[in-house]
CSV table of C-alpha atoms and ligand atoms in Angstrom, one decimal:
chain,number,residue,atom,x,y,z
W,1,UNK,CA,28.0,73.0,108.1
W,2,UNK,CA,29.1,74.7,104.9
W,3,UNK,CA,28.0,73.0,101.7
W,4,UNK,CA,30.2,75.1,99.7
W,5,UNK,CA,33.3,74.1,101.3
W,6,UNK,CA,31.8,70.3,101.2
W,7,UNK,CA,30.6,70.4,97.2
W,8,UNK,CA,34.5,72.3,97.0
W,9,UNK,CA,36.4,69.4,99.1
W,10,UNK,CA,34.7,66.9,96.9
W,11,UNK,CA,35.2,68.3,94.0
W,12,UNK,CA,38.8,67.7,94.6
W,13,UNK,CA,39.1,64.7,96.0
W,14,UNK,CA,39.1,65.1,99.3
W,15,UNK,CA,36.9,62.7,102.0
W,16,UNK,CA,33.8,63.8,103.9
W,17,UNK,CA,33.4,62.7,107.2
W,18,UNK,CA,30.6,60.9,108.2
W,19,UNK,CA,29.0,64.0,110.4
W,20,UNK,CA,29.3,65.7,107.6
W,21,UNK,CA,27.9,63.7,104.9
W,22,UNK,CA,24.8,63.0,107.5
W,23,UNK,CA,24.0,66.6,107.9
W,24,UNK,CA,24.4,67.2,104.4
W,25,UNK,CA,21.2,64.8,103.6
W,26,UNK,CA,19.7,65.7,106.4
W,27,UNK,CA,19.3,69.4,105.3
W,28,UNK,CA,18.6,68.3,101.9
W,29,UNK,CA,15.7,66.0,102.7
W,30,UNK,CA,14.1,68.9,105.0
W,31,UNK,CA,14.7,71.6,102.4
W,32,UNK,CA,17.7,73.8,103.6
W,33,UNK,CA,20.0,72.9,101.0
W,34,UNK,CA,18.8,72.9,97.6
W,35,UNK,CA,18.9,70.9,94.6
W,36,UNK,CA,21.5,73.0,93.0
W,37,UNK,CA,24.2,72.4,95.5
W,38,UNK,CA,22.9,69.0,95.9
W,39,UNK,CA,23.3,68.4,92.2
W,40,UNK,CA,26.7,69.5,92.5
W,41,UNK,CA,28.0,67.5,95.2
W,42,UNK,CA,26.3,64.7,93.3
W,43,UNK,CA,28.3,65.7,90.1
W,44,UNK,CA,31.5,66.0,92.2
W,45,UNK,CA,30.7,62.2,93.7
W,46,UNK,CA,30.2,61.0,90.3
W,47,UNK,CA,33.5,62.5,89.1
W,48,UNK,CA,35.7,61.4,92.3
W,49,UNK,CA,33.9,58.3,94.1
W,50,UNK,CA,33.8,57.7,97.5
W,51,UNK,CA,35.8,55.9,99.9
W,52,UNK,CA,34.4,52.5,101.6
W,53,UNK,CA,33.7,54.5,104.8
W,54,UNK,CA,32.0,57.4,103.0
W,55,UNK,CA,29.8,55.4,101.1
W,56,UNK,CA,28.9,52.9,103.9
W,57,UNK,CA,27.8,56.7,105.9
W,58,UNK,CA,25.6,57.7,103.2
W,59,UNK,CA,24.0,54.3,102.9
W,60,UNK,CA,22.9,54.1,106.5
W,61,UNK,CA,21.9,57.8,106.8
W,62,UNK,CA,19.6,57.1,103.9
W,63,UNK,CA,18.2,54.3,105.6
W,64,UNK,CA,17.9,56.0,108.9
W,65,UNK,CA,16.2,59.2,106.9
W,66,UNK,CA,12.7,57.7,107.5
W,67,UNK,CA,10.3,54.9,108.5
W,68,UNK,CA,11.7,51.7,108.6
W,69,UNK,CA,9.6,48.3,108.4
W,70,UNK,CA,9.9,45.8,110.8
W,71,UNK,CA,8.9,42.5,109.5
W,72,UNK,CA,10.6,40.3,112.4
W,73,UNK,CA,7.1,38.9,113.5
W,74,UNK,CA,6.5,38.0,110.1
W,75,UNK,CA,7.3,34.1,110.2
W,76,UNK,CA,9.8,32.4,107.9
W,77,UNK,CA,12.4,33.8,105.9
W,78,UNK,CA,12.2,37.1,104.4
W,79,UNK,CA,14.0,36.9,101.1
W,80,UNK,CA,14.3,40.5,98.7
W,81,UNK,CA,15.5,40.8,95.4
W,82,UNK,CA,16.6,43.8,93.8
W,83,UNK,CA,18.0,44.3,90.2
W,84,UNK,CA,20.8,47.0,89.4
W,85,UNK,CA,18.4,48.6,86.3
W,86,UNK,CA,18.1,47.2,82.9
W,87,UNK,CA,16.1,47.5,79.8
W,88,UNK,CA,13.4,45.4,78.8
W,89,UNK,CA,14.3,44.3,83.0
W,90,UNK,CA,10.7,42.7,84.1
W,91,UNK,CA,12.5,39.7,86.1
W,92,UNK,CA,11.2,40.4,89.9
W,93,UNK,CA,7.6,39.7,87.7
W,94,UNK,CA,8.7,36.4,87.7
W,95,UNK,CA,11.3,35.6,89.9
W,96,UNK,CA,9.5,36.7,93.0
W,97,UNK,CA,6.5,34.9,92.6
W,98,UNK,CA,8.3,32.1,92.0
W,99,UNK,CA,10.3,32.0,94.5
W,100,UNK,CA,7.4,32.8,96.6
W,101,UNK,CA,5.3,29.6,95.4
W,102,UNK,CA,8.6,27.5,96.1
W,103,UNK,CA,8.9,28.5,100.0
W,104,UNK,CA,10.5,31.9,100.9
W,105,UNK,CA,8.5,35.2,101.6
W,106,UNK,CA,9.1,38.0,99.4
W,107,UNK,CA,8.3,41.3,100.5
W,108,UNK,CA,9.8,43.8,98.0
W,109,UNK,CA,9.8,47.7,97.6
W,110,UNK,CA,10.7,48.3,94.4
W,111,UNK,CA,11.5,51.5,92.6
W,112,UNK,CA,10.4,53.5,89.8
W,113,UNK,CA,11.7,54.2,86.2
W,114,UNK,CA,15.8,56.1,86.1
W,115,UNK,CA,17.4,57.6,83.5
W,116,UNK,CA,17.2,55.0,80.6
W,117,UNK,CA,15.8,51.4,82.3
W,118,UNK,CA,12.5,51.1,83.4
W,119,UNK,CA,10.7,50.7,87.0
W,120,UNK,CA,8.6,47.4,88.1
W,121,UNK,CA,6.4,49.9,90.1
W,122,UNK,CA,4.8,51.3,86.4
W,123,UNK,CA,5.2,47.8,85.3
W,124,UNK,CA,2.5,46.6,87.8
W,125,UNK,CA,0.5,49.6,87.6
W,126,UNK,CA,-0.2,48.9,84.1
W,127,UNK,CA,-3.2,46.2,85.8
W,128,UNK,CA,-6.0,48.1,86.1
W,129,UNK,CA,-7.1,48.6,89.7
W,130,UNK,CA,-3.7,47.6,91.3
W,131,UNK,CA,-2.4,49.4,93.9
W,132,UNK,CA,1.6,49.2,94.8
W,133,UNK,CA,0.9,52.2,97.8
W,134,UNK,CA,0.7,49.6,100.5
W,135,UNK,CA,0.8,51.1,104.1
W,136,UNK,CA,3.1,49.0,106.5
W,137,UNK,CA,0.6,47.3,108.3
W,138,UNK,CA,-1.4,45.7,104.8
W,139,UNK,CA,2.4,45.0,103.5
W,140,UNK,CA,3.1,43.0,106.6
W,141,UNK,CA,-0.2,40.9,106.4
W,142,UNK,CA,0.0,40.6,103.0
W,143,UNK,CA,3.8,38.9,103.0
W,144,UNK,CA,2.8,36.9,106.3
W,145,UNK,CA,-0.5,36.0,104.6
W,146,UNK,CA,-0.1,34.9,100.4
W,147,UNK,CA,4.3,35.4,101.0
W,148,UNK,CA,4.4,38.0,98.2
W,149,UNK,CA,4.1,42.0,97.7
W,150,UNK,CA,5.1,44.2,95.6
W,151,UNK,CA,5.5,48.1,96.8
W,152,UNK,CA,6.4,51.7,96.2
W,153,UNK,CA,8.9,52.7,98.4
W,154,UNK,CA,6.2,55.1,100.4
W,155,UNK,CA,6.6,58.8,101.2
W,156,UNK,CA,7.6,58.0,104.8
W,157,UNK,CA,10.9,55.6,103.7
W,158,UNK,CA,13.9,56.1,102.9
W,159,UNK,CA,13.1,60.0,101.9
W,160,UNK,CA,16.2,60.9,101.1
W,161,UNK,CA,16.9,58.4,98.3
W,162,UNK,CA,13.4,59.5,97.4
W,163,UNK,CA,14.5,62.9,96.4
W,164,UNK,CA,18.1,62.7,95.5
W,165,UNK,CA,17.1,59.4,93.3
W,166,UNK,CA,14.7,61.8,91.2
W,167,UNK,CA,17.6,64.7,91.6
W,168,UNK,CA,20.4,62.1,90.2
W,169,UNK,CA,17.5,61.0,87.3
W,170,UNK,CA,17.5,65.1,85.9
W,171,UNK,CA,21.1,65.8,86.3
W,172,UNK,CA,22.3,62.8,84.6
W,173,UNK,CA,24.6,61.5,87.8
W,174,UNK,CA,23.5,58.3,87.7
W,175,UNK,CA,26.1,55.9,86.9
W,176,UNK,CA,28.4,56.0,90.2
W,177,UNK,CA,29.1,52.5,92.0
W,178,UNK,CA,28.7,54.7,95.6
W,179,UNK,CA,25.8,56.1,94.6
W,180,UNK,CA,24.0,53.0,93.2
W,181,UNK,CA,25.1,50.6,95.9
W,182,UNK,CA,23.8,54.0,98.4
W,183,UNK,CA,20.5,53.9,96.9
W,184,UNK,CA,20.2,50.0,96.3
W,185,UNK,CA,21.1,48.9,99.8
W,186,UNK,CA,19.6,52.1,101.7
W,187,UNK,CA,16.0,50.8,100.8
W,188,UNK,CA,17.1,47.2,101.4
W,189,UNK,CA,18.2,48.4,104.5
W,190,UNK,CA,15.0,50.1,105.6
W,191,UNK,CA,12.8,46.9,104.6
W,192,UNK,CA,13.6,44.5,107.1
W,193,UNK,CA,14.1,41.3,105.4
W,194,UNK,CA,16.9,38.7,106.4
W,195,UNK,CA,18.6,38.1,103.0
W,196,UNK,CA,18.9,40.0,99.8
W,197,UNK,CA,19.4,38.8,96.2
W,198,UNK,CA,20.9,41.1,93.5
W,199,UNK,CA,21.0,41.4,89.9
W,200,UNK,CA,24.0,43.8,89.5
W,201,UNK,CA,23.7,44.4,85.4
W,202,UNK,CA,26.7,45.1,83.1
W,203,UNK,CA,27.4,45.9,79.7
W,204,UNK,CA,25.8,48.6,77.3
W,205,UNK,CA,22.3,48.7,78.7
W,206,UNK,CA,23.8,48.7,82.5
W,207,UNK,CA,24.8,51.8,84.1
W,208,UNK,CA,27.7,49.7,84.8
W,209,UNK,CA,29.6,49.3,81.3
W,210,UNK,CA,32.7,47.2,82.2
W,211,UNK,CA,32.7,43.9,84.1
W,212,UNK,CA,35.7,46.0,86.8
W,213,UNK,CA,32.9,48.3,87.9
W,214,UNK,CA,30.1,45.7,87.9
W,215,UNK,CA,32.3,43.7,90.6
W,216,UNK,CA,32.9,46.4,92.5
W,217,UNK,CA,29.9,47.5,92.5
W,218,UNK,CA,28.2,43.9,93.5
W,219,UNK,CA,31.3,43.9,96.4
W,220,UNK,CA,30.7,47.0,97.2
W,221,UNK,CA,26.9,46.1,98.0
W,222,UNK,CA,27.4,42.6,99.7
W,223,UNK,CA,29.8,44.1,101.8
W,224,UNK,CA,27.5,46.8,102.8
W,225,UNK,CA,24.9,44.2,103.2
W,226,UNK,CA,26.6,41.9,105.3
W,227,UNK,CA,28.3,44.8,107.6
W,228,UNK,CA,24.2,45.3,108.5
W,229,UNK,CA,23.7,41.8,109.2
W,230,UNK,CA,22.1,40.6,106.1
W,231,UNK,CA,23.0,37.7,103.8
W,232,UNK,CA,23.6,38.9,100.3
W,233,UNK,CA,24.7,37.1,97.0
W,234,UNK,CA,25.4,39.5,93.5
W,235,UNK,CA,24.8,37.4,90.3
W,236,UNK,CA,26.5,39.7,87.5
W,237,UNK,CA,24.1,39.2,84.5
W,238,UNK,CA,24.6,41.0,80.7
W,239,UNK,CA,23.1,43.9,79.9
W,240,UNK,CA,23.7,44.4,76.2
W,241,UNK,CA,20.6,44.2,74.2
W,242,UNK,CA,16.8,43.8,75.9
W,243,UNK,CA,16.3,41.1,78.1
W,244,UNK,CA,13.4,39.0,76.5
W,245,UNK,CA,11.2,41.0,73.8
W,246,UNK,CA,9.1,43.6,75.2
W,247,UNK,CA,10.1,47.3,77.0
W,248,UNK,CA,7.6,49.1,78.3
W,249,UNK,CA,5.1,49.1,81.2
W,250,UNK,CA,2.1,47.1,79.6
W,251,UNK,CA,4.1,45.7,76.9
W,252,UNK,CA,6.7,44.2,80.2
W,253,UNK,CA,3.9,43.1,82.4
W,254,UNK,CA,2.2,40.9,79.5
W,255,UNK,CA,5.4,39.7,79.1
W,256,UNK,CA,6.2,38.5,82.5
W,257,UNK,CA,2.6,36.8,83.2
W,258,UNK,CA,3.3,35.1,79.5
W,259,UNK,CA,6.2,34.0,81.1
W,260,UNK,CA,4.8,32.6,84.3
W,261,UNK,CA,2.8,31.1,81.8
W,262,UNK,CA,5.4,28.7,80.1
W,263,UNK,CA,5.3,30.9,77.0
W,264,UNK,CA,8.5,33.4,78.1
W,265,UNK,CA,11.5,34.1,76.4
W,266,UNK,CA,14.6,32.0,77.0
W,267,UNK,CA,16.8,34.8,78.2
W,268,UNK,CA,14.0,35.9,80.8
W,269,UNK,CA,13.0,32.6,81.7
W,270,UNK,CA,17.3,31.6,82.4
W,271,UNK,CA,17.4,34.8,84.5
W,272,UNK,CA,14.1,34.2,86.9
W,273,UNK,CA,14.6,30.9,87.5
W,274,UNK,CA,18.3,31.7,88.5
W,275,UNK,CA,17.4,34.3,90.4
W,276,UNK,CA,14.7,32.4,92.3
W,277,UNK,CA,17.0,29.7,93.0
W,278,UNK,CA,19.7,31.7,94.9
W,279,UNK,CA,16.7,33.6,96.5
W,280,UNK,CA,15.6,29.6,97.8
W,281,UNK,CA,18.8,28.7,98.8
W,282,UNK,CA,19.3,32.5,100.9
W,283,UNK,CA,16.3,31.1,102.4
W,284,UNK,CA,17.1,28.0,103.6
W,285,UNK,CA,14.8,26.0,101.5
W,286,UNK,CA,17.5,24.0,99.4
W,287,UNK,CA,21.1,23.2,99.7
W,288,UNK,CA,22.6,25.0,96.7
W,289,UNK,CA,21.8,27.0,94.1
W,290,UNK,CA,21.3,24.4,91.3
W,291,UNK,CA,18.8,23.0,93.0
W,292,UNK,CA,16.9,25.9,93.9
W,293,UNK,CA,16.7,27.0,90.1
W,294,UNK,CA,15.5,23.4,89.7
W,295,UNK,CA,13.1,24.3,92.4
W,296,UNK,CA,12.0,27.7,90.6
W,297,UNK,CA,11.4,25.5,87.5
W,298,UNK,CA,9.3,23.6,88.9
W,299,UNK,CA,6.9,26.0,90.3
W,300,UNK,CA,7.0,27.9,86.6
W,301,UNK,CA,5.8,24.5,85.0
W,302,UNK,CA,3.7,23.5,87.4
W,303,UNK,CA,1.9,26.7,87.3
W,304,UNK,CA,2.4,27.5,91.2
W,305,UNK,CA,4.1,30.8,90.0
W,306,UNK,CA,1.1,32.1,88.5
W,307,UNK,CA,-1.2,31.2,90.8
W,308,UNK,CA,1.1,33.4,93.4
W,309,UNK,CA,1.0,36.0,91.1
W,310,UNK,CA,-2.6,36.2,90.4
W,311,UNK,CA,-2.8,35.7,94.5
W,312,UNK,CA,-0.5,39.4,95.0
W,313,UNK,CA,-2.0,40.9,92.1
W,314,UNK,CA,-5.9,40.3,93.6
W,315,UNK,CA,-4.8,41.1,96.9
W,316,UNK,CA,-3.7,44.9,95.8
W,317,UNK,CA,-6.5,45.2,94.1
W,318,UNK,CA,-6.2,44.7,90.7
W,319,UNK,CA,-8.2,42.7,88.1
W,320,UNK,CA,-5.8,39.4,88.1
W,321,UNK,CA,-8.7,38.0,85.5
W,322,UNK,CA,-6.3,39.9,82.6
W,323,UNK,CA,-3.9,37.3,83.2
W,324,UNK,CA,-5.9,34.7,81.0
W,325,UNK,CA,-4.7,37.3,78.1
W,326,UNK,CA,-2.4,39.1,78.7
W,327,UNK,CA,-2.1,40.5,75.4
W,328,UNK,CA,-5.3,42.5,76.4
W,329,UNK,CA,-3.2,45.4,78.1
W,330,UNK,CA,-1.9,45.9,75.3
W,331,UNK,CA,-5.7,46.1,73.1
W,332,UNK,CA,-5.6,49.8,73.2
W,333,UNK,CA,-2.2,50.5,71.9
W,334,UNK,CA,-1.4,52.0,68.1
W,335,UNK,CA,1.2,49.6,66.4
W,336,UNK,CA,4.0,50.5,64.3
W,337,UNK,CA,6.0,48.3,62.8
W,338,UNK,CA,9.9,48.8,62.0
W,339,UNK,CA,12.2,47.1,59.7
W,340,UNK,CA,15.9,47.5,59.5
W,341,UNK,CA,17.7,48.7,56.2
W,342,UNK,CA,19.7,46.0,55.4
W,343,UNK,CA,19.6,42.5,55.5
W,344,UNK,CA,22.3,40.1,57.3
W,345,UNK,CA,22.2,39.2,60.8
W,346,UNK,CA,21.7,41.0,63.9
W,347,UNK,CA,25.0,42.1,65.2
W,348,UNK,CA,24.0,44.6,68.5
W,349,UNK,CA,20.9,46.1,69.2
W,350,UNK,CA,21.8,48.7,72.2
W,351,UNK,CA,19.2,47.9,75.2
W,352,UNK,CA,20.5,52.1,76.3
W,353,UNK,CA,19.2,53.3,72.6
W,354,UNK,CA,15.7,51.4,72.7
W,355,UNK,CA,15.3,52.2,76.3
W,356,UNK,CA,15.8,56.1,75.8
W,357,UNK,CA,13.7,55.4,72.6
W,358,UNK,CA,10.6,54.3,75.1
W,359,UNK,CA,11.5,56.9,77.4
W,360,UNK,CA,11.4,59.9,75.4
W,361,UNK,CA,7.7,58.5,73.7
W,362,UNK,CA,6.3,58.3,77.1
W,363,UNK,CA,7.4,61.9,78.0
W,364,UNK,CA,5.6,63.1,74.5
W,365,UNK,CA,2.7,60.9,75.7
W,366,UNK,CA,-0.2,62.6,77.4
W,367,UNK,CA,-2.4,59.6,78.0
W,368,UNK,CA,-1.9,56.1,78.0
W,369,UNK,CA,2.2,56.2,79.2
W,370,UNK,CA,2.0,52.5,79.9
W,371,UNK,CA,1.1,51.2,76.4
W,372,UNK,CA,4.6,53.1,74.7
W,373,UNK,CA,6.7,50.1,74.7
W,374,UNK,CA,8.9,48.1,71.8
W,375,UNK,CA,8.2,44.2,71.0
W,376,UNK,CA,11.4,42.7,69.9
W,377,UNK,CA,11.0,40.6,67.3
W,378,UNK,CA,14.8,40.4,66.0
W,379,UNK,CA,17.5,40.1,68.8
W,380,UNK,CA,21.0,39.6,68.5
W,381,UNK,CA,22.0,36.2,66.3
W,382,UNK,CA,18.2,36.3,64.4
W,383,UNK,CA,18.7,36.7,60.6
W,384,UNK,CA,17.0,40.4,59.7
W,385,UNK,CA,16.0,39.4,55.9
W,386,UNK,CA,12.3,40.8,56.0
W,387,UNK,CA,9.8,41.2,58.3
W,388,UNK,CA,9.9,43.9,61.3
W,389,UNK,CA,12.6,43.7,63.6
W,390,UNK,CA,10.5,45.6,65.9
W,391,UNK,CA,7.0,46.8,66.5
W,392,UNK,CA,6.8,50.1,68.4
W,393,UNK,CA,3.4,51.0,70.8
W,394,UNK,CA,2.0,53.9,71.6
W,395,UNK,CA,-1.6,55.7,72.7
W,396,UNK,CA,-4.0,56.9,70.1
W,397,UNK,CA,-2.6,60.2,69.4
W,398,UNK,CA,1.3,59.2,69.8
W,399,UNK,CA,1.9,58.8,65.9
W,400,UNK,CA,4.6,61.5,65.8
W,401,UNK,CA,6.7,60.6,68.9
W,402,UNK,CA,6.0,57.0,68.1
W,403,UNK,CA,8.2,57.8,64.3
W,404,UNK,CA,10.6,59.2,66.4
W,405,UNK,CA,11.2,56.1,68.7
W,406,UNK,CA,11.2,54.3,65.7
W,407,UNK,CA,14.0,55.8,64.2
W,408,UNK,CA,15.9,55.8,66.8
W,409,UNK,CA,15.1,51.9,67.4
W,410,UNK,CA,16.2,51.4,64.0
W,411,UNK,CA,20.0,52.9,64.8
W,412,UNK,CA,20.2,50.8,67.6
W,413,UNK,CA,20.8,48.2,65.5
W,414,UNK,CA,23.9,46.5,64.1
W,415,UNK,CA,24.0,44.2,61.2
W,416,UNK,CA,27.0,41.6,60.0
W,417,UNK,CA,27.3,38.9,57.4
W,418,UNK,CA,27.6,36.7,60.8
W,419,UNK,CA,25.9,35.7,63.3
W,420,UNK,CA,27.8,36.8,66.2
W,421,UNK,CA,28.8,34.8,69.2
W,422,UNK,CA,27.1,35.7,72.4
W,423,UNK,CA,28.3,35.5,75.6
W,424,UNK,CA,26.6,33.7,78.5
W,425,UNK,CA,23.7,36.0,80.4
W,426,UNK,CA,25.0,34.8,83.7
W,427,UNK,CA,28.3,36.1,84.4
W,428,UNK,CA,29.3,35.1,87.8
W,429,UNK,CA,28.5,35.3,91.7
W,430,UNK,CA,29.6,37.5,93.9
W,431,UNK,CA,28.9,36.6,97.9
W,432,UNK,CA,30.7,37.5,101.3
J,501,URA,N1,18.5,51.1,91.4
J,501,URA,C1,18.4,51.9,92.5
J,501,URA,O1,17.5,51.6,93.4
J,501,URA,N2,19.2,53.0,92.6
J,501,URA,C2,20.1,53.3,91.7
J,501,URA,O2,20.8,54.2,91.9
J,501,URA,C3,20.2,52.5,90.6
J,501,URA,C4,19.4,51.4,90.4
């Protein structure tokens, strides 16, 4: 194999074959081709896309590039749920739960922070004592036992999305539908559940801008999906401004038990319980979607949802007892609140801008990365005349980095003379 002559043949447009793109990973993942050519085939994939056939090749070498988890003497259906990246994005918090009180089992891998949108792994590792590096066997018992856990994708699986995930987060080739759906559905893949819910983001805070890619991305992944055998639904959901009003790890986490609570945000609380319902009906539990969200409700009010969540949360090893306050994660963090220059009403705020803001504090952090965060206090439609529209967090010790956030929290907002009109957070469904 010559990766010159492959990063070359990409890089102008030509197709890889299958052989070639398996070999490629494989020699990456074991070390005999570096990151710099890696990067550069990544670059050239960004630039020039794949073709179906290409992109279905990488998906299931990823998959194949490690341990795989067979959970087919785990009884009842095995449901996952999987969101696309977003800012302020702490849904599986509160969908999965729920949808595990209601009747499915849940047994997702999730995956850490990239480029600007956080990961649910920090999220949960904000609870003291929590583990999310759960070995095969204790993953297995604990989704056949309480129907609900939450892991790191370990070293063993899916390796190669492992290292080219962190590759793509330095070299900024992120936002590529073949590369997303790759990554996405090669770690599906590798967990063995029977159907797959996902929340393919668009908009400003997406790496998917337009509504054209988000579909073909969502196709692109249900079609992958159900090629392997899985069912697969893609709710498009906006991605313009935070979803609910916290980012960041402790900040997210409060916000999601809150949530489970009865106290969440309307946005967040639409989104979960939509997201719960499909992942009901994929499961067999209802007959349609409507009344699996009704379903989802249900187990939110009737505090079902929490009770699952306090049950995963104890069970890798954390101190669930936080969840009578949540607001305690946060105790330790310095708070700095922002106001915006003008008055009017909130126009935009850009979800990308406040989640680069977090990001960039919690590199400047040396301790305490999980309490940098934003609260959102002013989202788009809210009137702006006094008060903060935002209160930034950070560590004892954060002051300067935490000014710098808040600068750049403050340009991320737009303000009119009126309120604007927002578009629906649901967009549409995409299935096979
Ligand atoms: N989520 C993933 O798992 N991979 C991506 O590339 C983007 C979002």
């Amino acid at each position: 194999m010559d990766i010159t002559e492959i990063i070359a043949r990409k890089r102008d447009g030509g197709e890889l074959s299958e052989r070639e793109i398996r070999q490629t990973v494989e020699a990456f993942v074991c070390g005999e081709v570096g990151e710099g050519p890696m990067a550069a085939l990544l670059m050239a994939v960004v630039l020039r896309g794949m073709t179906p056939a290409e992109t279905t090749a990488l998906t299931l070498t990823m998959a194949h590039s490690g341990d795989r988890l067979d959970l087919s003497e785990v009884p009842g259906v095995k449901v996952d749920k999987h969101s696309t990246g977003g800012v302020g994005d702490k849904t599986t918090l509160v969908a999965a739960p729920l949808a595990a009180a209601a009747g499915v089992r849940v047994p997702k891998m999730s995956g850490r922070a990239l480029g600007h949108t956080g990961g649910t792994i920090e999220k949960l590792e904000a609870v003291p004592g929590l583990t999310t590096a759960l070995d095969p066997d204790r993953f297995r018992s604990q989704v056949a036992e309480i129907g609900l856990a939450i892991a790191a994708q370990t070293e063993a699986m899916v390796p190669a999305d492992k290292k080219i995930y962190a590759l793509r987060d330095a070299t900024a080739t992120v936002e590529s539908i073949p590369l997303i759906a790759s990554s996405v559905m090669s770690k599906k893949l590798a967990v063995g559940a029977d159907a797959l819910v996902l929340d393919v983001k668009v908009g400003e805070g997406a790496f998917m801008r337009d509504l054209a890619a988000a579909r073909d991305l969502a196709g692109t992944m249900v079609e992958i999906g159900l090629r392997a055998g899985r069912k697969v639904v893609a709710v498009i959901t906006r991605m313009d401004q935070p979803l609910g009003t916290a980012v960041g790890d402790a900040a997210e986490l409060a916000e999601a038990a809150k949530t489970l609570a009865g106290e969440g945000p309307p946005d967040l609380v639409e989104l979960a319980e939509t997201l719960a319902g499909h992942m009901l009906l994929l499961g067999g539990v209802v007959e349609d979607a409507e009344a699996g969200r009704a379903r989802a409700h249900e187990a939110l009010v009737s505090g079902k949802g929490t009770e699952k969540f306090v049950e995963m949360i104890s069970a890798q090893g954390g101190d669930a007892a936080l969840l009578d306050a949540p607001d305690s994660l946060l105790a330790a963090a310095l708070r700095m609140p922002v106001e915006v220059a003008r008055d009017g009403f909130v126009t935009g705020l850009d979800a990308r801008e406040v989640g680069l803001a977090v990001r960039h504090l919690k590199e400047a952090s040396r301790n305490g990365k999980h309490l940098c965060g934003v609260l959102v206090h002013k989202k788009v439609g809210d009137s702006v005349k006094g008060g903060p529209a935002v209160t930034v967090l950070g560590p004892p010790g954060a002051e300067q980095a935490m000014e710098e956030a808040a600068e750049r929290v403050k340009r991320a907002y737009s303000v009119g003379e009126e309120p604007p009109a927002s578009p629906p957070l649901i967009v549409e469904t995409v299935s096979g």
